[in-house]
C-alpha cells in the first residue's frame, strides 16, 4: 500500500481511526523511508524496527477492540536523542554517552505515549545540544533534505531533517538558544518553543536550566498544536512547570485574524538581514496586511542586549553541568562543544547573577512594549539564506563564529524572555532552501501564536512544498 510520506500528523491519525490504513502499514512506510534515506541524511541515531512494529500491531489490536489509546493513536514519531526512555540508549550526540541507558522516561515521552503515538527512532543531534549548525564531530553533519550540501540547523538537527524528509510525522526537539526554531527555519518546518514552564523538561538532557524548552517540530501548524497539546501541563517532576490550565490549542485556530494587531520591533536586527531574507520577511507582513491585520511599529532598545545575556546564562550553566566531565574526559568532547563550554567557566559569578536578576524586569518591559497595543509579535528568523555545511565548518574559527552569529542573533533573545515563539515557513531563497520568520506571543498565549501562524499558512500554502528525495 502506498502512503504519502508527507501526510500531516492530523491526517495520519484520522486515517488510522477511519481504517484507511493501519498503524502497522504507516509504521512500515516510515521504517522503509528511514532505511532508504536515513544514512543519506545522517539523521538517525538508532531505530528498532521490531519494537516499532510490535507497538504498531498492538495499536491496531486496541483500535479493533474499540480501545484506542489517545487522539494520536498509532502514529509514528521520532525524537531527538536526548529524551530518556528507561532501558534505551540515549547518547545525546556524544561518544561519552554512547552506551548510556537511563533509568527513567521523559515526561514528554510519557505524555506522547498516552496520546497514542509510537516512538520509532532516536534522531541525531549536535553534541550535548550545543550548536546551531547541525555539525557533530563524532557523528558527522546531519544533511538538509532540500539540498544535502546545506546545514539543517541545530541542535535538533535530526529532528529537522527527519520530519522534513517524511521519515516521521513529527518530532520533539529542545530549544535553549534556538534549537527548535533554527532547524525548523532551515528545513521548512513549523517549530514551537513554548512558554518557559509550559512543558516539563523532566527526563530530557539538561543544558541550561534557565533557558531549556521542550517543544515540537512538525510539517503543519495544526500538527504542531496537536503535539504541544499532548505534552503541555504541569509536572511535579519539574518544579519549573506551570500548573495553569492548558487551553485547547485547536479551538479558535481557524478564526479570521481581521483586526489582529502585530507588533514589529524597530530595534531588532533587521538592518543585518540579507536582502533576499529581508524581502521574504517583508512579504510575510504584506500577507498579514491583506488578511486584515494591523502592523504596529514598536521600540524596545534592550532587544539587542538579550543575545549577550542569553550567552552568559547558557555558557555558565552548561559549563556547570559539564565541569567534571570536561576535567575527566576533555579529549572525548568535540572541539566545538568543549570550546563553548570552556567559555562559561570564565564568567564572573556577579555577571551570571546579574543576567538572572535582569530577566524578570526585562520580560515585564518587553511585554509592555510589545503587547500594550498588539496581540502578537512578528520578527525575522535567520539573518541569511541557509548556508552550506562547508561554510559553517567549525574548523574555520572566524567563519564559524560569523555563521553562529547570523544563525542565532534574531532567535536567541526569545529564550531569555521565555515567551512562546514559533518558526513559520516563508517561502524559498534563490538557492532553493527554505526561509522563515518568527511569531512571539505573551507568556502562555501559544493559542494566539498558532492562530496567527495558521492564518498565514492558509493564505500562502507555505507548508505545502516538500523536498524531492526519491
Coordinates of C-alpha atoms in Angstrom, one line a residue:
X1 CA 0.0 0.0 0.0
X2 CA 1.4 3.4 -1.0
X3 CA 1.1 6.1 1.8
X4 CA 2.0 9.7 1.2
X5 CA 5.1 10.3 3.4
X6 CA 4.2 13.9 3.7
X7 CA 0.7 13.2 5.1
X8 CA 0.0 15.5 8.1
X9 CA 0.1 14.1 11.6
X10 CA -3.6 15.0 11.9
X11 CA -4.5 13.2 8.7
X12 CA -2.4 10.2 9.7
X13 CA -4.3 9.9 13.0
X14 CA -7.6 10.3 11.2
X15 CA -6.7 7.7 8.6
X16 CA -5.9 5.1 11.2
X17 CA -9.2 5.8 13.0
X18 CA -11.2 5.6 9.8
X19 CA -9.5 2.4 8.6
X20 CA -7.9 3.9 5.5
X21 CA -4.7 2.2 6.6
X22 CA -3.3 0.6 9.8
X23 CA -0.7 1.7 12.2
X24 CA 1.4 -1.2 11.0
X25 CA 1.2 0.0 7.4
X26 CA 2.0 3.5 8.4
X27 CA 5.0 2.4 10.6
X28 CA 6.3 0.1 7.8
X29 CA 6.2 3.1 5.4
X30 CA 8.2 5.2 7.9
X31 CA 10.7 2.4 8.5
X32 CA 11.2 1.9 4.8
X33 CA 11.9 5.6 4.4
X34 CA 14.3 5.5 7.3
X35 CA 16.1 2.6 5.6
X36 CA 16.2 4.4 2.3
X37 CA 17.1 7.9 3.4
X38 CA 18.4 7.7 7.0
X39 CA 22.1 7.2 6.1
X40 CA 21.9 9.7 3.2
X41 CA 20.7 12.4 5.5
X42 CA 22.6 11.1 8.6
X43 CA 19.6 11.9 10.7
X44 CA 19.0 8.6 12.6
X45 CA 20.9 7.8 15.8
X46 CA 19.1 4.5 16.3
X47 CA 16.0 2.6 15.3
X48 CA 14.4 -0.7 16.5
X49 CA 12.1 -1.8 13.7
X50 CA 11.0 -4.9 15.7
X51 CA 9.8 -2.9 18.7
X52 CA 8.2 -0.3 16.5
X53 CA 6.2 -2.8 14.5
X54 CA 5.2 -4.6 17.7
X55 CA 3.9 -1.3 19.1
X56 CA 2.0 -0.7 15.9
X57 CA 0.4 -4.1 15.9
X58 CA -0.7 -3.5 19.5
X59 CA -2.2 -0.2 18.5
X60 CA -4.1 -1.9 15.7
X61 CA -5.4 -4.5 18.1
X62 CA -6.5 -1.9 20.6
X63 CA -8.3 0.0 17.9
X64 CA -10.0 -3.1 16.7
X65 CA -11.2 -3.8 20.2
X66 CA -12.6 -0.3 20.5
X67 CA -9.9 0.8 22.9
X68 CA -7.8 3.5 21.2
X69 CA -5.2 4.9 23.5
X70 CA -5.5 8.6 22.6
X71 CA -6.1 11.3 19.9
X72 CA -2.8 10.4 18.0
X73 CA -3.4 6.7 18.2
X74 CA -0.9 4.6 16.3
X75 CA 1.0 7.5 14.6
X76 CA 4.8 7.0 14.3
X77 CA 7.0 9.9 15.6
X78 CA 10.8 10.1 16.2
X79 CA 12.6 12.2 18.7
X80 CA 15.9 14.0 19.4
X81 CA 18.3 11.6 21.1
X82 CA 18.2 13.4 24.4
X83 CA 14.8 12.3 25.6
X84 CA 15.3 9.5 28.0
X85 CA 13.4 6.3 27.8
X86 CA 14.0 3.7 30.5
X87 CA 16.4 1.0 29.3
X88 CA 17.0 2.5 25.9
X89 CA 20.3 4.2 24.9
X90 CA 20.3 8.0 24.8
X91 CA 23.6 9.2 23.6
X92 CA 22.9 12.9 23.4
X93 CA 25.1 13.1 20.4
X94 CA 28.2 12.4 22.5
X95 CA 30.7 9.5 22.5
X96 CA 31.0 9.6 26.2
X97 CA 27.2 8.8 26.4
X98 CA 27.2 6.2 23.6
X99 CA 26.2 3.4 26.0
X100 CA 24.1 5.4 28.5
X101 CA 20.8 3.8 29.4
X102 CA 18.6 5.9 31.6
X103 CA 16.6 4.5 34.4
X104 CA 13.7 6.9 33.8
X105 CA 11.4 8.1 30.9
X106 CA 11.0 11.7 30.0
X107 CA 7.6 13.2 30.9
X108 CA 7.1 14.4 27.3
X109 CA 7.6 10.8 26.1
X110 CA 5.1 9.5 28.7
X111 CA 2.6 12.0 27.5
X112 CA 3.0 11.2 23.8
X113 CA 2.7 7.5 24.7
X114 CA -0.6 8.4 26.5
X115 CA -1.7 10.3 23.3
X116 CA -1.2 7.0 21.4
X117 CA 1.9 7.8 19.4
X118 CA 4.7 5.4 18.6
X119 CA 8.3 6.3 19.2
X120 CA 10.1 4.6 16.3
X121 CA 13.6 6.2 16.2
X122 CA 16.2 8.2 18.0
X123 CA 17.4 11.2 16.0
X124 CA 20.9 12.6 15.6
X125 CA 21.7 15.9 17.3
X126 CA 24.6 18.3 18.0
X127 CA 26.8 17.0 20.8
X128 CA 25.0 17.8 24.1
X129 CA 22.7 20.1 22.2
X130 CA 25.3 22.8 22.0
X131 CA 25.5 24.2 18.4
X132 CA 23.2 25.9 15.8
X133 CA 24.5 24.3 12.6
X134 CA 24.0 20.6 12.8
X135 CA 27.7 19.7 12.8
X136 CA 28.8 16.9 15.2
X137 CA 32.5 15.9 15.3
X138 CA 31.6 12.4 16.4
X139 CA 28.6 11.5 14.2
X140 CA 29.0 13.9 11.3
X141 CA 26.8 16.7 10.0
X142 CA 23.1 16.0 9.5
X143 CA 22.0 16.9 6.0
X144 CA 19.2 19.1 4.8
X145 CA 16.6 17.2 2.7
X146 CA 16.2 20.3 0.5
X147 CA 19.8 20.2 -0.5
X148 CA 22.2 17.8 1.2
X149 CA 25.1 20.1 0.8
X150 CA 23.4 22.5 3.3
X151 CA 23.0 22.5 7.0
X152 CA 19.8 21.5 8.9
X153 CA 20.5 23.9 11.7
X154 CA 20.9 22.7 15.2
X155 CA 20.9 21.4 17.7
X156 CA 17.8 19.4 16.9
X157 CA 19.3 18.6 13.5
X158 CA 18.0 15.1 13.1
X159 CA 14.5 16.3 14.1
X160 CA 14.5 18.9 11.4
X161 CA 15.9 16.6 8.7
X162 CA 13.7 13.5 9.5
X163 CA 10.4 15.4 9.7
X164 CA 11.1 17.5 6.6
X165 CA 12.0 14.3 4.7
X166 CA 8.9 12.4 5.7
X167 CA 10.6 9.8 7.9
X168 CA 8.2 10.6 10.8
X169 CA 5.1 12.6 11.3
X170 CA 6.6 14.9 13.9
X171 CA 9.5 15.1 16.4
X172 CA 10.4 16.6 19.7
X173 CA 13.3 19.0 19.8
X174 CA 14.7 21.2 22.5
X175 CA 15.3 24.9 22.4
X176 CA 18.0 26.6 24.6
X177 CA 19.2 29.1 22.1
X178 CA 17.0 28.4 19.1
X179 CA 17.5 24.6 18.7
X180 CA 13.8 24.0 17.6
X181 CA 13.4 27.2 15.6
X182 CA 16.7 27.1 13.7
X183 CA 16.3 23.6 12.3
X184 CA 12.6 24.4 11.5
X185 CA 13.7 27.5 9.7
X186 CA 16.4 25.7 7.7
X187 CA 14.2 22.7 6.8
X188 CA 10.9 24.4 6.1
X189 CA 9.1 23.3 9.2
X190 CA 6.8 24.7 11.9
X191 CA 8.7 24.8 15.2
X192 CA 7.3 25.9 18.5
X193 CA 9.4 27.0 21.5
X194 CA 6.6 27.1 24.1
X195 CA 6.5 29.4 27.1
X196 CA 9.1 28.6 29.7
X197 CA 7.3 26.3 32.1
X198 CA 4.6 25.2 29.7
X199 CA 6.2 21.7 29.1
X200 CA 8.0 19.5 31.5
X201 CA 11.8 19.0 31.0
X202 CA 11.9 16.0 33.3
X203 CA 13.8 13.2 31.6
X204 CA 15.3 15.5 29.0
X205 CA 19.0 16.0 29.0
X206 CA 19.7 19.3 30.7
X207 CA 21.9 22.0 29.1
X208 CA 20.8 25.3 30.7
X209 CA 18.1 25.1 33.4
X210 CA 17.2 28.8 32.9
X211 CA 16.8 28.5 29.2
X212 CA 15.9 24.9 28.2
X213 CA 12.5 24.5 26.5
X214 CA 10.8 21.3 25.1
X215 CA 8.7 21.6 22.0
X216 CA 7.6 20.0 18.7
X217 CA 8.8 20.3 15.1
X218 CA 6.1 19.4 12.5
X219 CA 5.1 19.9 8.9
X220 CA 2.0 22.0 9.6
X221 CA 0.7 24.4 12.2
X222 CA -2.2 22.3 13.3
X223 CA 0.1 19.3 13.7
X224 CA 2.3 21.4 15.9
X225 CA -0.7 22.4 18.1
X226 CA -1.7 18.8 18.4
X227 CA 1.8 17.7 19.6
X228 CA 2.0 20.6 22.1
X229 CA -1.5 19.7 23.4
X230 CA -0.3 16.3 24.2
X231 CA 2.9 17.3 26.1
X232 CA 1.9 20.5 27.8
X233 CA 1.0 20.9 31.5
X234 CA 2.4 21.0 35.0
X235 CA 4.6 18.1 36.3
X236 CA 5.7 17.5 39.9
X237 CA 8.9 16.1 38.4
X238 CA 9.8 19.5 37.1
X239 CA 9.2 22.3 39.6
X240 CA 9.6 25.0 36.9
X241 CA 6.5 23.9 35.1
X242 CA 3.3 26.0 35.4
X243 CA 0.1 24.5 36.6
X244 CA -2.0 27.0 34.7
X245 CA -4.8 25.2 32.7
X246 CA -3.7 24.2 29.2
X247 CA -6.2 25.6 26.6
X248 CA -7.3 23.7 23.6
X249 CA -4.8 25.0 21.0
X250 CA -7.0 24.0 18.1
X251 CA -10.1 25.8 19.4
X252 CA -10.1 29.1 17.5
X253 CA -7.1 28.3 15.4
X254 CA -9.1 28.8 12.2
X255 CA -10.6 32.1 13.3
X256 CA -10.2 35.1 11.0
X257 CA -7.4 37.4 12.1
X258 CA -9.0 40.6 10.8
X259 CA -8.3 43.3 13.4
X260 CA -5.4 41.4 14.9
X261 CA -2.5 43.7 15.9
X262 CA 1.0 42.5 15.0
X263 CA 4.0 44.2 16.7
X264 CA 7.2 44.8 14.7
X265 CA 10.2 45.8 16.8
X266 CA 12.2 48.5 15.1
X267 CA 15.2 47.8 17.4
X268 CA 15.6 44.2 16.2
X269 CA 18.4 43.2 13.9
X270 CA 16.6 43.9 10.7
X271 CA 19.5 46.0 9.3
X272 CA 21.7 43.0 9.2
X273 CA 19.3 40.8 7.2
X274 CA 20.4 39.5 3.8
X275 CA 18.4 41.3 1.1
X276 CA 16.6 38.1 0.0
X277 CA 15.6 37.2 3.6
X278 CA 14.5 40.8 4.2
X279 CA 12.3 40.7 1.1
X280 CA 10.6 37.5 2.2
X281 CA 10.2 38.8 5.7
X282 CA 8.5 41.9 4.4
X283 CA 6.3 39.9 2.1
X284 CA 5.0 37.9 5.1
X285 CA 4.0 41.2 6.7
X286 CA 2.2 42.2 3.4
X287 CA 0.2 38.9 3.6
X288 CA -0.9 39.8 7.1
X289 CA -1.9 43.3 6.0
X290 CA -4.0 41.7 3.2
X291 CA -5.7 39.4 5.8
X292 CA -6.8 42.5 7.8
X293 CA -4.2 42.6 10.5
X294 CA -2.7 45.9 11.6
X295 CA 1.1 46.2 11.8
X296 CA 2.2 48.1 14.9
X297 CA 5.7 49.5 15.0
X298 CA 7.2 49.4 18.5
X299 CA 10.5 50.3 20.1
X300 CA 12.4 48.1 22.6
X301 CA 16.1 49.1 22.6
X302 CA 17.0 46.4 25.1
X303 CA 16.3 43.8 22.4
X304 CA 19.9 44.0 21.2
X305 CA 21.3 43.2 24.7
X306 CA 19.4 39.9 25.0
X307 CA 21.8 37.8 22.9
X308 CA 24.7 38.6 25.3
X309 CA 22.5 37.9 28.4
X310 CA 21.4 34.6 26.9
X311 CA 25.0 33.7 26.2
X312 CA 26.0 34.4 29.8
X313 CA 23.3 32.0 31.1
X314 CA 23.7 29.2 28.6
X315 CA 27.5 29.2 28.7
X316 CA 27.7 29.3 32.5
X317 CA 25.0 26.7 33.1
X318 CA 26.3 24.3 30.5
X319 CA 29.8 24.6 31.9
X320 CA 28.4 23.9 35.3
X321 CA 26.7 20.7 34.2
X322 CA 29.8 19.5 32.4
X323 CA 32.7 20.8 34.6
X324 CA 33.5 17.3 36.0
X325 CA 33.2 15.7 32.6
X326 CA 35.5 18.3 31.0
X327 CA 38.0 17.7 33.7
X328 CA 38.0 13.9 33.4
X329 CA 37.2 13.4 29.6
X330 CA 38.4 16.5 27.9
X331 CA 39.6 14.7 24.8
X332 CA 36.3 12.9 24.4
X333 CA 34.3 16.1 24.0
X334 CA 34.2 17.6 20.5
X335 CA 36.3 20.7 19.8
X336 CA 33.3 22.9 19.2
X337 CA 31.5 21.7 22.3
X338 CA 34.3 22.0 24.8
X339 CA 35.3 25.4 23.4
X340 CA 31.9 26.8 24.0
X341 CA 31.6 25.2 27.4
X342 CA 35.1 26.4 28.4
X343 CA 34.0 30.0 27.8
X344 CA 31.3 29.5 30.5
X345 CA 33.9 28.8 33.2
X346 CA 35.3 32.4 32.8
X347 CA 32.2 34.4 33.5
X348 CA 32.4 36.0 37.0
X349 CA 29.6 35.0 39.4
X350 CA 28.4 38.6 39.5
X351 CA 27.9 38.6 35.7
X352 CA 25.9 35.4 35.9
X353 CA 23.9 36.7 38.8
X354 CA 23.2 40.0 37.0
X355 CA 21.9 38.1 33.9
X356 CA 19.5 36.2 36.1
X357 CA 18.4 39.3 38.1
X358 CA 17.6 41.3 34.9
X359 CA 15.4 38.6 33.4
X360 CA 12.1 39.4 35.2
X361 CA 12.3 43.2 34.7
X362 CA 13.3 42.9 31.1
X363 CA 10.4 40.5 30.5
X364 CA 8.0 42.9 32.0
X365 CA 9.3 45.8 29.9
X366 CA 9.3 43.6 26.8
X367 CA 5.6 42.6 27.3
X368 CA 4.6 46.2 28.0
X369 CA 6.4 47.4 24.8
X370 CA 5.2 44.6 22.5
X371 CA 1.8 43.8 23.8
X372 CA 0.3 47.0 25.2
X373 CA -1.1 47.8 21.8
X374 CA -0.6 44.5 20.0
X375 CA -1.6 40.8 20.2
X376 CA 1.4 39.1 18.8
X377 CA 5.0 40.0 17.6
X378 CA 6.5 39.3 14.2
X379 CA 10.3 39.0 13.9
X380 CA 12.8 37.9 11.3
X381 CA 14.3 34.4 11.6
X382 CA 17.8 33.6 10.2
X383 CA 19.8 36.6 9.0
X384 CA 20.9 34.8 6.0
X385 CA 19.9 32.1 3.4
X386 CA 20.6 28.6 4.8
X387 CA 24.4 28.2 4.4
X388 CA 26.3 25.1 3.3
X389 CA 27.9 22.6 5.6
X390 CA 31.3 23.7 4.3
X391 CA 30.6 27.4 5.0
X392 CA 29.8 26.6 8.6
X393 CA 32.7 24.1 9.4
X394 CA 33.7 24.7 13.0
X395 CA 37.4 24.2 12.0
X396 CA 37.2 27.6 10.3
X397 CA 37.2 29.6 13.5
X398 CA 36.3 33.1 12.3
X399 CA 33.9 31.7 9.6
X400 CA 32.2 29.5 12.1
X401 CA 31.8 32.4 14.6
X402 CA 30.2 34.6 11.9
X403 CA 27.9 31.8 10.9
X404 CA 26.9 31.3 14.6
X405 CA 26.0 35.0 14.9
X406 CA 24.0 35.1 11.7
X407 CA 22.1 32.0 12.5
X408 CA 21.2 32.9 16.1
X409 CA 21.1 36.6 16.8
X410 CA 17.4 37.0 15.9
X411 CA 16.4 33.8 17.7
X412 CA 18.3 33.6 21.0
X413 CA 16.6 36.7 22.7
X414 CA 13.3 34.7 23.0
X415 CA 15.0 32.1 25.1
X416 CA 16.0 34.7 27.6
X417 CA 12.5 36.1 27.6
X418 CA 10.8 32.7 27.8
X419 CA 7.8 33.8 25.7
X420 CA 6.2 31.4 23.2
X421 CA 7.9 31.7 19.9
X422 CA 7.4 29.9 16.6
X423 CA 9.3 29.5 13.4
X424 CA 6.9 29.8 10.3
X425 CA 8.0 28.9 6.8
X426 CA 8.1 32.0 4.5
X427 CA 9.0 30.7 1.0
X428 CA 12.4 30.0 -0.5
X429 CA 15.6 31.9 -1.3
X430 CA 17.3 31.7 -4.6
X431 CA 19.4 28.7 -3.5
X432 CA 16.2 26.7 -3.2
X433 CA 16.4 26.5 0.6
X434 CA 13.5 27.5 2.9
X435 CA 13.2 30.9 4.6
X436 CA 11.3 31.6 7.8
X437 CA 10.0 34.3 10.1
X438 CA 9.1 34.2 13.8
X439 CA 5.9 34.9 15.8
X440 CA 6.1 35.5 19.5
X441 CA 3.3 35.9 22.0
X442 CA 2.5 36.8 25.6
X443 CA 3.6 34.3 28.2
X444 CA 1.3 31.2 28.0
X445 CA -0.5 32.6 24.9
X446 CA 0.6 29.9 22.4
X447 CA -3.0 29.9 21.2
X448 CA -2.7 33.3 19.6
X449 CA 0.6 32.4 18.0
X450 CA -0.9 29.3 16.5
X451 CA -3.9 31.2 15.2
X452 CA -1.7 33.9 13.6
X453 CA 0.6 31.3 12.0
X454 CA -2.3 29.2 10.8
X455 CA -3.9 32.3 9.0
X456 CA -0.6 32.8 7.1
X457 CA -0.4 29.1 6.3
X458 CA -4.0 29.1 4.9
X459 CA -3.3 32.2 2.8
X460 CA 0.0 31.1 1.3
X461 CA 0.2 27.3 1.4
X462 CA 3.6 27.8 3.0
X463 CA 3.8 24.3 4.3
X464 CA 2.6 22.6 1.1
X465 CA 6.0 22.1 -0.6
X466 CA 8.2 19.2 0.3
X467 CA 11.8 18.1 -0.7
X468 CA 12.0 15.7 -3.6
X469 CA 14.3 12.9 -2.4
X470 CA 13.1 9.8 -4.3

